[in-house]
PDB file of C-alpha atoms in Angstrom:
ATOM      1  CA  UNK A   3     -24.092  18.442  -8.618  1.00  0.00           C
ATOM      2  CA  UNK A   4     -22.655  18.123  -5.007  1.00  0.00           C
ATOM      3  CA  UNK A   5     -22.341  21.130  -2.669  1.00  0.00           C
ATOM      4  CA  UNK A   6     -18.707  20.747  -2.228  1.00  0.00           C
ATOM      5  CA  UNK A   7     -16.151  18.471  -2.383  1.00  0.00           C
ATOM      6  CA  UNK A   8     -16.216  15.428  -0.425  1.00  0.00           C
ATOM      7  CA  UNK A   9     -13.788  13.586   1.944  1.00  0.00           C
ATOM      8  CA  UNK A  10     -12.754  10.404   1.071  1.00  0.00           C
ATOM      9  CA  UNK A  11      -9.416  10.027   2.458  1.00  0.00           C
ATOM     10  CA  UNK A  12     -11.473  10.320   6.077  1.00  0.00           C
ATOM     11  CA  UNK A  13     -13.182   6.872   5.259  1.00  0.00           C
ATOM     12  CA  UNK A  14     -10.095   5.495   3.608  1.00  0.00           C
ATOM     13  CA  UNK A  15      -8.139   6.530   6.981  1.00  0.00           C
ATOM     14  CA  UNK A  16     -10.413   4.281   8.772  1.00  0.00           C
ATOM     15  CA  UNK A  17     -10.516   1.312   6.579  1.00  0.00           C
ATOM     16  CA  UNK A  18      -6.804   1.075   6.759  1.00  0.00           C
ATOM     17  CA  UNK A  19      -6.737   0.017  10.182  1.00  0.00           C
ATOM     18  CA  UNK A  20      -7.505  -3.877  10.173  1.00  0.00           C
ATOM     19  CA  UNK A  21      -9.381  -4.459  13.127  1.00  0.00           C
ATOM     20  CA  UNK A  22     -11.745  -2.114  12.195  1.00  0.00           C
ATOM     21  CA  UNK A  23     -12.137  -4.051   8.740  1.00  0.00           C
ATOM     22  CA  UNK A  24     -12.795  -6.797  10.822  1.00  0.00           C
ATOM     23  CA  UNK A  25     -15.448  -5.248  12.822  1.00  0.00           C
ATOM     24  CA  UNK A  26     -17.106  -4.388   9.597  1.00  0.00           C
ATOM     25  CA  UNK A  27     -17.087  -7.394   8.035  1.00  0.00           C
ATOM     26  CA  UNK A  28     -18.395  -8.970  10.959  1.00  0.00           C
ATOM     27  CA  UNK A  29     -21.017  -6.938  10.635  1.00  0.00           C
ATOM     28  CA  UNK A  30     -21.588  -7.251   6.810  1.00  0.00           C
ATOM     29  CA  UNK A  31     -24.395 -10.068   6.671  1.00  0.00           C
ATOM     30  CA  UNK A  32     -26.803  -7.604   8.558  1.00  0.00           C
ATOM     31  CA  UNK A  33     -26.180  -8.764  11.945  1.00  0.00           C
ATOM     32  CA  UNK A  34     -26.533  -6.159  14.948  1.00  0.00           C
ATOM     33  CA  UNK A  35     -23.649  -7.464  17.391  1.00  0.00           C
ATOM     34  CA  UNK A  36     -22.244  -6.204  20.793  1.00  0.00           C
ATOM     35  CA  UNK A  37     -18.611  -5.150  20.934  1.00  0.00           C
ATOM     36  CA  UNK A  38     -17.609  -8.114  23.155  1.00  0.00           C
ATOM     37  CA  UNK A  39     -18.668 -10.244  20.616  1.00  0.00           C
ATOM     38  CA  UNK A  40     -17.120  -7.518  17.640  1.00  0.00           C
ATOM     39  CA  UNK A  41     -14.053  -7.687  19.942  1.00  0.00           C
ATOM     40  CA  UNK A  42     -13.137 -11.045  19.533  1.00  0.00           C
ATOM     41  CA  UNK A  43     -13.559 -10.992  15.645  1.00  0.00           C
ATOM     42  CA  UNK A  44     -11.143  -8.042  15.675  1.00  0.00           C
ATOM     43  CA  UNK A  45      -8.845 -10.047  18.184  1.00  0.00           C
ATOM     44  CA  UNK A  46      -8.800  -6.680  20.297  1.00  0.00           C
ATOM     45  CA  UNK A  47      -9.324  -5.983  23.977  1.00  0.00           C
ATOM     46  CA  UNK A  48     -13.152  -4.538  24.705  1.00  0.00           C
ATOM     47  CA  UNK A  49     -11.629  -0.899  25.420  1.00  0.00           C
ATOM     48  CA  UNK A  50      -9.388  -0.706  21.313  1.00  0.00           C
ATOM     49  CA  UNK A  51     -13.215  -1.843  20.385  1.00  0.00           C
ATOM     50  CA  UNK A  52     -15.221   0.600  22.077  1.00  0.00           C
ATOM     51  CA  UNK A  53     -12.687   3.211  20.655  1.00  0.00           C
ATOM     52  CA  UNK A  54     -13.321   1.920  17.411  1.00  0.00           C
ATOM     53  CA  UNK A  55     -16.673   1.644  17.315  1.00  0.00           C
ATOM     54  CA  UNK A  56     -17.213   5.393  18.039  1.00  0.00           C
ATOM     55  CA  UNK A  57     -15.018   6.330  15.533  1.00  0.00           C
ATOM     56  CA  UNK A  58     -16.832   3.864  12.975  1.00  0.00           C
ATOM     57  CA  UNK A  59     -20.097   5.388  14.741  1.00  0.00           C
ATOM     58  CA  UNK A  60     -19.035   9.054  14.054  1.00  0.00           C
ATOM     59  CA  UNK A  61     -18.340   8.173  10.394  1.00  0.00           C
ATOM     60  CA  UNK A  62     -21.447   7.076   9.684  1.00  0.00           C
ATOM     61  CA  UNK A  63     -20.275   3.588   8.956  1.00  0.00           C
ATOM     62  CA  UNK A  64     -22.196   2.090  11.640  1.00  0.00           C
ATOM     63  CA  UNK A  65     -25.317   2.817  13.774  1.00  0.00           C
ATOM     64  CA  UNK A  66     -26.115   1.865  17.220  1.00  0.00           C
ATOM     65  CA  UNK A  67     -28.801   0.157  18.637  1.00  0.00           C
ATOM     66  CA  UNK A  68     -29.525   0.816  22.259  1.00  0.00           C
ATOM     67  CA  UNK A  69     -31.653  -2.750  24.339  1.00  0.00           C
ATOM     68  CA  UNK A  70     -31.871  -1.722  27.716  1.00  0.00           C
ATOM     69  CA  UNK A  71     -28.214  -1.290  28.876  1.00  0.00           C
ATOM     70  CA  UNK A  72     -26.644  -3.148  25.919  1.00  0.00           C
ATOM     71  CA  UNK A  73     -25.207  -1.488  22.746  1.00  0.00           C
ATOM     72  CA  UNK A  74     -25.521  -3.022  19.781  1.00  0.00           C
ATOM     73  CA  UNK A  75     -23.805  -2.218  16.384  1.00  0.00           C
ATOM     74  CA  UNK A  76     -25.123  -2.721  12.915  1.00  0.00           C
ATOM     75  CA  UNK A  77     -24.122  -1.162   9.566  1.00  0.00           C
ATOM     76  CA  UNK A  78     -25.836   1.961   8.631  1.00  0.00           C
ATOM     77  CA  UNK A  79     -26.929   0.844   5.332  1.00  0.00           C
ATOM     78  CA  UNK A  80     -27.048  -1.002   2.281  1.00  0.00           C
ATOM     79  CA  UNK A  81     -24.647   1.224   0.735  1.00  0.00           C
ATOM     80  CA  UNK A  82     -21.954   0.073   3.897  1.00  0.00           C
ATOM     81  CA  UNK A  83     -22.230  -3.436   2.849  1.00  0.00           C
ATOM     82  CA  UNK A  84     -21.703  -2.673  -0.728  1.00  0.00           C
ATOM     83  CA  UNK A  85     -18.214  -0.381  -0.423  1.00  0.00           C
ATOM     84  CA  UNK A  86     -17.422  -3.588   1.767  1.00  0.00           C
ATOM     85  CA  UNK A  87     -17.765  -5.916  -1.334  1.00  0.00           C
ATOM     86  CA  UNK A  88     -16.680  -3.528  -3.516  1.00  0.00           C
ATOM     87  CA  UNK A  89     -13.497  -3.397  -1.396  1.00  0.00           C
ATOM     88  CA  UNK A  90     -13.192  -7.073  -1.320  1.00  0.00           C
ATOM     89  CA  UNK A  91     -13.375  -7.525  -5.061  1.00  0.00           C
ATOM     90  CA  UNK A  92      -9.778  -5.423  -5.463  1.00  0.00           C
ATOM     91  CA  UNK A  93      -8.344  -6.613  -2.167  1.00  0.00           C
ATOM     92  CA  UNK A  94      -5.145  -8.615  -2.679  1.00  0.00           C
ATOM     93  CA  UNK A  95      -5.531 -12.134  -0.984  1.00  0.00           C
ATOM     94  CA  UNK A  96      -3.841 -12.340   2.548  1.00  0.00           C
ATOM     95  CA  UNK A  97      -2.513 -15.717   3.381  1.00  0.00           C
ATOM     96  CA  UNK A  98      -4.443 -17.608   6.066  1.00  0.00           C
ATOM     97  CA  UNK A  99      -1.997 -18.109   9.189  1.00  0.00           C
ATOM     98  CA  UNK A 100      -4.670 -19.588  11.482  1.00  0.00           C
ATOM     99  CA  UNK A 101      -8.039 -21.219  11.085  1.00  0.00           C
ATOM    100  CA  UNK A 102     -10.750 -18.882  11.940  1.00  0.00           C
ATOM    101  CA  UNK A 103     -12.557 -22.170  13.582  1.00  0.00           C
ATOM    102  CA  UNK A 104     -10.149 -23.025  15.575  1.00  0.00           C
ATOM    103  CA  UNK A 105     -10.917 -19.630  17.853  1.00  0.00           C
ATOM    104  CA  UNK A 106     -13.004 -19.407  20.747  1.00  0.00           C
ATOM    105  CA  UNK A 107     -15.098 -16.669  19.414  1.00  0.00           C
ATOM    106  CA  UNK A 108     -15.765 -19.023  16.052  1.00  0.00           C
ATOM    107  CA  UNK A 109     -16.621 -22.005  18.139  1.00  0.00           C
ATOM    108  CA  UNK A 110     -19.233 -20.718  20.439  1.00  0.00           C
ATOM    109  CA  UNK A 111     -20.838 -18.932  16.742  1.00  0.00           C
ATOM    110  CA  UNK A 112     -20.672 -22.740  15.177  1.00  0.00           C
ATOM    111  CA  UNK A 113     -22.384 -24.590  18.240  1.00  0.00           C
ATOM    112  CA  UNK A 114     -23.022 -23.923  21.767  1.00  0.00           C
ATOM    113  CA  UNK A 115     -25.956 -24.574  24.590  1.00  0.00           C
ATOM    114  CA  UNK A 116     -28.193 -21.394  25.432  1.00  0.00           C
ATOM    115  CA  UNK A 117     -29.410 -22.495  28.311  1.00  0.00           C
ATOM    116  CA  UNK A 118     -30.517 -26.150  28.331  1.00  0.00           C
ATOM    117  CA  UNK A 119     -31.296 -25.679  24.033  1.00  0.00           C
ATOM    118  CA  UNK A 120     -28.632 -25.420  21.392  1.00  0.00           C
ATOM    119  CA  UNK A 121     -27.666 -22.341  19.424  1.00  0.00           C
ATOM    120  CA  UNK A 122     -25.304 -20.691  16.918  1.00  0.00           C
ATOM    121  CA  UNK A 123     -24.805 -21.762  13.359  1.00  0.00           C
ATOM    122  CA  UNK A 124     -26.070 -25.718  14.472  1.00  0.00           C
ATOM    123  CA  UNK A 125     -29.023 -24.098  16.460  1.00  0.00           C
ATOM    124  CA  UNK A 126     -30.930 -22.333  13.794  1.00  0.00           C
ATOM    125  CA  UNK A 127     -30.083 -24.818  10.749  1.00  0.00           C
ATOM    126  CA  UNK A 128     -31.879 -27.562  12.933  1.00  0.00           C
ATOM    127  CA  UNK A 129     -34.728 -24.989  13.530  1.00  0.00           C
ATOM    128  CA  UNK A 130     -34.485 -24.338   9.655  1.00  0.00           C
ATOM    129  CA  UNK A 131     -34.301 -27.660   8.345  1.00  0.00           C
ATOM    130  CA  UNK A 132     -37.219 -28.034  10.583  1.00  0.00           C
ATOM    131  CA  UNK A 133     -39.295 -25.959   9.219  1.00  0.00           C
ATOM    132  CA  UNK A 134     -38.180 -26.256   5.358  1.00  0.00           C
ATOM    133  CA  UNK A 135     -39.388 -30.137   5.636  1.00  0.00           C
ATOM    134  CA  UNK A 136     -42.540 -29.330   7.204  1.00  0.00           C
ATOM    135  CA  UNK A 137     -41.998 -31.006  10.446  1.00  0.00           C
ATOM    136  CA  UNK A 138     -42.457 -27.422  12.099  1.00  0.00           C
ATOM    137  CA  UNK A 139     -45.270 -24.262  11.322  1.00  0.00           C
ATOM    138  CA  UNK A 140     -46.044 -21.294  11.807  1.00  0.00           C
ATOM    139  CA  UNK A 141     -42.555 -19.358  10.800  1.00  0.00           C
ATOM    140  CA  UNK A 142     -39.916 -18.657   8.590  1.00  0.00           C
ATOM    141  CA  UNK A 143     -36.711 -18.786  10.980  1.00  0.00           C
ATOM    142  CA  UNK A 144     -35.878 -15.377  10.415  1.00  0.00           C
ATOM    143  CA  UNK A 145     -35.788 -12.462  12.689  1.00  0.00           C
ATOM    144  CA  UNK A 146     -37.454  -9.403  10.902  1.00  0.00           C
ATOM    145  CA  UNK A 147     -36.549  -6.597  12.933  1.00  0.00           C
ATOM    146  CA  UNK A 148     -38.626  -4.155   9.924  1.00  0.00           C
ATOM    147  CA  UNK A 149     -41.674  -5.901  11.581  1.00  0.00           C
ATOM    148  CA  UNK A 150     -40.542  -7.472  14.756  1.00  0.00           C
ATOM    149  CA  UNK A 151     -43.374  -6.138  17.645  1.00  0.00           C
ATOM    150  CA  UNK A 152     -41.565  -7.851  20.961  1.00  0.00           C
ATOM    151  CA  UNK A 153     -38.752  -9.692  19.190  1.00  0.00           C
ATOM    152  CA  UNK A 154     -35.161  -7.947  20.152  1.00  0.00           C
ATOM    153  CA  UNK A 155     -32.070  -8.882  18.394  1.00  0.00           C
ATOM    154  CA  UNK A 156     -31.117 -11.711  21.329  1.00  0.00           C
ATOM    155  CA  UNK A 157     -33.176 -13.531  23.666  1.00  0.00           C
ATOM    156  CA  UNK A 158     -36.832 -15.449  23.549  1.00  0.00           C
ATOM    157  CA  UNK A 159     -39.112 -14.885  21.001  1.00  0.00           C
ATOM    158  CA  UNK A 160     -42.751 -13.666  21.192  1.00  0.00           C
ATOM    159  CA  UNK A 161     -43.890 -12.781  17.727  1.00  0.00           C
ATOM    160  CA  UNK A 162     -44.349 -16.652  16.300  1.00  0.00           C
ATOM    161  CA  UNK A 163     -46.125 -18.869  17.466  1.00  0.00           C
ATOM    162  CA  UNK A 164     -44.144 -22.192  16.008  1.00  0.00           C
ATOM    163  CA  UNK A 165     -45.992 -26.004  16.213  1.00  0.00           C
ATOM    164  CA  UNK A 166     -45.095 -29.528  15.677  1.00  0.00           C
ATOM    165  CA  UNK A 167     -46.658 -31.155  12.523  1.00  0.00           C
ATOM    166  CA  UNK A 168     -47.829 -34.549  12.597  1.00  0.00           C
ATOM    167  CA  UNK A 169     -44.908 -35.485  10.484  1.00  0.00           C
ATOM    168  CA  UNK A 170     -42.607 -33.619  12.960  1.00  0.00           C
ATOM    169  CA  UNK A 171     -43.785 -35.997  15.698  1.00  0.00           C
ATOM    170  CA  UNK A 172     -42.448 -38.590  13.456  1.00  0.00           C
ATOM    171  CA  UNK A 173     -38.883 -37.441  12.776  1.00  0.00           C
ATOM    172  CA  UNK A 174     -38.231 -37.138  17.074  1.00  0.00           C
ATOM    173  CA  UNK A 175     -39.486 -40.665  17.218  1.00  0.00           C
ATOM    174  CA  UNK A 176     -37.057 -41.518  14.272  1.00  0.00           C
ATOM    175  CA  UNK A 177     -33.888 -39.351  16.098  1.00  0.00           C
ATOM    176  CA  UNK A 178     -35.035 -41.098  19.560  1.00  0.00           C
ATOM    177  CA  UNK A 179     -36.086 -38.001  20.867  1.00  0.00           C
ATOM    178  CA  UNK A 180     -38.194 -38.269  23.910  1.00  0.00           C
ATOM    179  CA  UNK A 181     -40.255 -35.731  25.012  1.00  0.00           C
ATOM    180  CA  UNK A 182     -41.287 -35.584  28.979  1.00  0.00           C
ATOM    181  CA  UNK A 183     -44.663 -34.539  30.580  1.00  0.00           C
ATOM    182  CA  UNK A 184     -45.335 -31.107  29.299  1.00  0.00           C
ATOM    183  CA  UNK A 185     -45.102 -28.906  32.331  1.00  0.00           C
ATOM    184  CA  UNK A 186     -43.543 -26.240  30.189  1.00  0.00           C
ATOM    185  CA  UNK A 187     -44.593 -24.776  26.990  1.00  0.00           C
ATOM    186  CA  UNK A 188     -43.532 -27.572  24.619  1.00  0.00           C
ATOM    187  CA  UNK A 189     -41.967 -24.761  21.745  1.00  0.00           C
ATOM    188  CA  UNK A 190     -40.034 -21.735  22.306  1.00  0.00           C
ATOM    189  CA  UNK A 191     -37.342 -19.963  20.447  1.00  0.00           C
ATOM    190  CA  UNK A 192     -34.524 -17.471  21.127  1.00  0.00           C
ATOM    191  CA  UNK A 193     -33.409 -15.099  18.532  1.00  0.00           C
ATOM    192  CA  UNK A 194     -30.003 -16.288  18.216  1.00  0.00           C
ATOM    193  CA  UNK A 195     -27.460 -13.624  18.873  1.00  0.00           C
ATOM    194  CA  UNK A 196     -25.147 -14.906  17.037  1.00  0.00           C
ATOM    195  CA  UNK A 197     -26.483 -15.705  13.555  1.00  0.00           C
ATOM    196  CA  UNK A 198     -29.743 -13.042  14.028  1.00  0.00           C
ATOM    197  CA  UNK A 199     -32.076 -15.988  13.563  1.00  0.00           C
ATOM    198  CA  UNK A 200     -34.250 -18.684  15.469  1.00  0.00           C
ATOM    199  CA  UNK A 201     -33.505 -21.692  17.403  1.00  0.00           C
ATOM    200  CA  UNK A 202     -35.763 -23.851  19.335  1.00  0.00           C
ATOM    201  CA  UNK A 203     -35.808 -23.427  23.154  1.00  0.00           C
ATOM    202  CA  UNK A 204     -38.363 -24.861  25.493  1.00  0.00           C
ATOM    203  CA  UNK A 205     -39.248 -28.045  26.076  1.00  0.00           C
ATOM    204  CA  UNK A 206     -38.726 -29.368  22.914  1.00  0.00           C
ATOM    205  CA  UNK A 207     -34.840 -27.693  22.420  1.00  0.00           C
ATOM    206  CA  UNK A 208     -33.857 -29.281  25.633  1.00  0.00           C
ATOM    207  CA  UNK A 209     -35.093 -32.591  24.411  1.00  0.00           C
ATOM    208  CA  UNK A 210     -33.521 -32.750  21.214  1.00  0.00           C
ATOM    209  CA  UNK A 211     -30.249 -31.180  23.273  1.00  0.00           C
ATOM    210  CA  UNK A 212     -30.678 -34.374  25.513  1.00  0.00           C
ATOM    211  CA  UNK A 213     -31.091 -36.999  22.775  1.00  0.00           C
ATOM    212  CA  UNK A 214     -27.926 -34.832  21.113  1.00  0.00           C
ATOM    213  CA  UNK A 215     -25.810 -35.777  24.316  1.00  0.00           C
ATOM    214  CA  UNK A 216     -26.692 -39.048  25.240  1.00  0.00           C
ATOM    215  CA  UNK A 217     -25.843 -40.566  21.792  1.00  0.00           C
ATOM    216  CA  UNK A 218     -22.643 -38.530  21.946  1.00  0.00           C
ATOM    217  CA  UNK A 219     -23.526 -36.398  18.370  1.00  0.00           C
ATOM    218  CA  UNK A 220     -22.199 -33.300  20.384  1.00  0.00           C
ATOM    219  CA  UNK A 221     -19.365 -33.203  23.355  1.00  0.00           C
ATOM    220  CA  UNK A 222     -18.518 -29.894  25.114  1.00  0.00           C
ATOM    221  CA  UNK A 223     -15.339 -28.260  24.416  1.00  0.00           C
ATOM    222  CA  UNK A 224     -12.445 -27.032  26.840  1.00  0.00           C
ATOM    223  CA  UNK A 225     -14.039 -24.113  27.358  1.00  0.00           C
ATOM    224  CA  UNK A 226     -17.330 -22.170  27.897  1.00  0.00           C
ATOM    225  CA  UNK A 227     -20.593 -23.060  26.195  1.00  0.00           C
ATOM    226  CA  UNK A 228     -19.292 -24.394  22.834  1.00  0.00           C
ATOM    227  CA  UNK A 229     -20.022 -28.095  21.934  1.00  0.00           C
ATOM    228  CA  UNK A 230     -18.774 -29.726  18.915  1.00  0.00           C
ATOM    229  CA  UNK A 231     -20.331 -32.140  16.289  1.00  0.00           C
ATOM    230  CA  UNK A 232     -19.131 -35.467  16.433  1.00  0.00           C
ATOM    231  CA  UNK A 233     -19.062 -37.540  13.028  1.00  0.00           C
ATOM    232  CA  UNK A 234     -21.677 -39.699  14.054  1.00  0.00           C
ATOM    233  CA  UNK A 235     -23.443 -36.088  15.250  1.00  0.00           C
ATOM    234  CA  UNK A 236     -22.524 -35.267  11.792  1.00  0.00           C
ATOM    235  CA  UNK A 237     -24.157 -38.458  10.188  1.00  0.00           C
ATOM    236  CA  UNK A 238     -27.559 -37.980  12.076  1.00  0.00           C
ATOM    237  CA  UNK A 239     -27.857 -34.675  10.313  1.00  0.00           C
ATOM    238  CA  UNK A 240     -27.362 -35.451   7.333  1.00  0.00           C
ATOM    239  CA  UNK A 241     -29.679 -38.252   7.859  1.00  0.00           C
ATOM    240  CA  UNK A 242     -32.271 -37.180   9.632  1.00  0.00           C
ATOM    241  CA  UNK A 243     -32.400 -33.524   8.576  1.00  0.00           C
ATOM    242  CA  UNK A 244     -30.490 -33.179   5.000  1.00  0.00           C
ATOM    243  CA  UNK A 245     -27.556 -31.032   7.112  1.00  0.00           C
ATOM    244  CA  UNK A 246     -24.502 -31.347   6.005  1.00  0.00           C
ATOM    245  CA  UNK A 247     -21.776 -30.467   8.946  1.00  0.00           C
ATOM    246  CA  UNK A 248     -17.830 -30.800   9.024  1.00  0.00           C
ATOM    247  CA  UNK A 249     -17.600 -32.762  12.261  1.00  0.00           C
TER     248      UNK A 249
END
């Protein structure tokens, strides 16, 4: 029996504003995100998302992860994520008006340089595909923040210590990869802030970058970091790594 009676029209008042469904949903594969980033997918100015947030926050919808100065927001639990897709099950279909790739905020998730490596969703399925086939060890590609000891939700990693296989050695000289003088530490990663996973930095990530631009598989866009897939890009992936990517 419960103490008293509950109120649900409080949570249903804040799911019926849209850009805070957004933010949720954002949210809903487990991700901890800041609100510039939870901005954009709400297509809101940072101040309407800061609002938001705390009221989310209040609710007990989300929780908040403090990294130095930056916030970051997660859902509060399992049973967040499963109103979400209980929601989504009843919700009437909205008809698309825009392509969600053809935003800013979408492009710079698909594929963009971090530094002088490549990151988002193109980032960490290279690192992945990597390791699946066995040309890297020593990881999964996953962030585990449950276990993580140095690892935050953004920035170089610590915890895993990655290496080339034999066979790995192989597949650069295959791509044309070419690998300087070591007088850095040949693998690195970055937790990906984005997609809460690993892609390769160091020496190695801005070698396969390199070999990425000078056979023209990625070109910057108009703006910012963001690069886009070319289909010959496309075609090395899927040959060389078994990805398959809409150019």
């Amino acid at each position: 029996m419960t103490a008293g009676d509950v109120e649900i029209s409080e949570v249903t008042a804040l799911l019926a504003d849209r850009a805070r469904c957004r933010v949720l949903l954002a949210l809903n594969d487990g991700r901890a995100l800041p609100a510039s980033v939870l901005a954009d997918e709400a297509g809101v100015t940072r101040a309407t998302a800061s609002s938001h947030l705390g009221k989310l926050a209040d609710a007990g919808l989300l929780r908040v992860e403090a990294q130095g100065r930056n916030r970051y927001y997660r859902l509060a639990g399992p049973q967040v994520g499963e109103l979400l897709e209980k929601l989504m099950e009843i919700a009437p279909a909205r008809p698309v008006r825009s392509l969600r790739e053809s935003t800013k905020a979408a492009q710079l998730r698909a594929a963009r340089t971090c530094y002088d490596h490549l990151a988002g969703r193109l980032g960490v399925e290279i690192m992945a595909a990597m390791i699946g086939h066995g040309y890297l060890d020593g990881g999964d590609g996953r962030h585990h923040p449950e276990r993580s000891r140095h690892d935050q939700v953004r920035g170089y990693g610590r915890d895993v210590a990655y290496a080339l296989t034999p066979a790995g050695w192989r597949l650069l000289d295959e791509m044309g990869v070419v690998v300087p003088d070591r007088r850095r530490p040949l693998i690195r990663y970055c937790v990906d802030w984005s997609e809460q996973r690993h892609h390769l930095a160091g020496l190695l990530g801005r070698s396969i970058l390199d070999r990425f631009r000078s056979a023209g598989w990625v070109r910057p866009r108009d703006h910012g970091r963001s690069v886009k897939v070319t289909p010959t890009g496309a075609a090395a992936l899927a040959e060389n790594l078994h990805i398959q990517w809409a150019a």
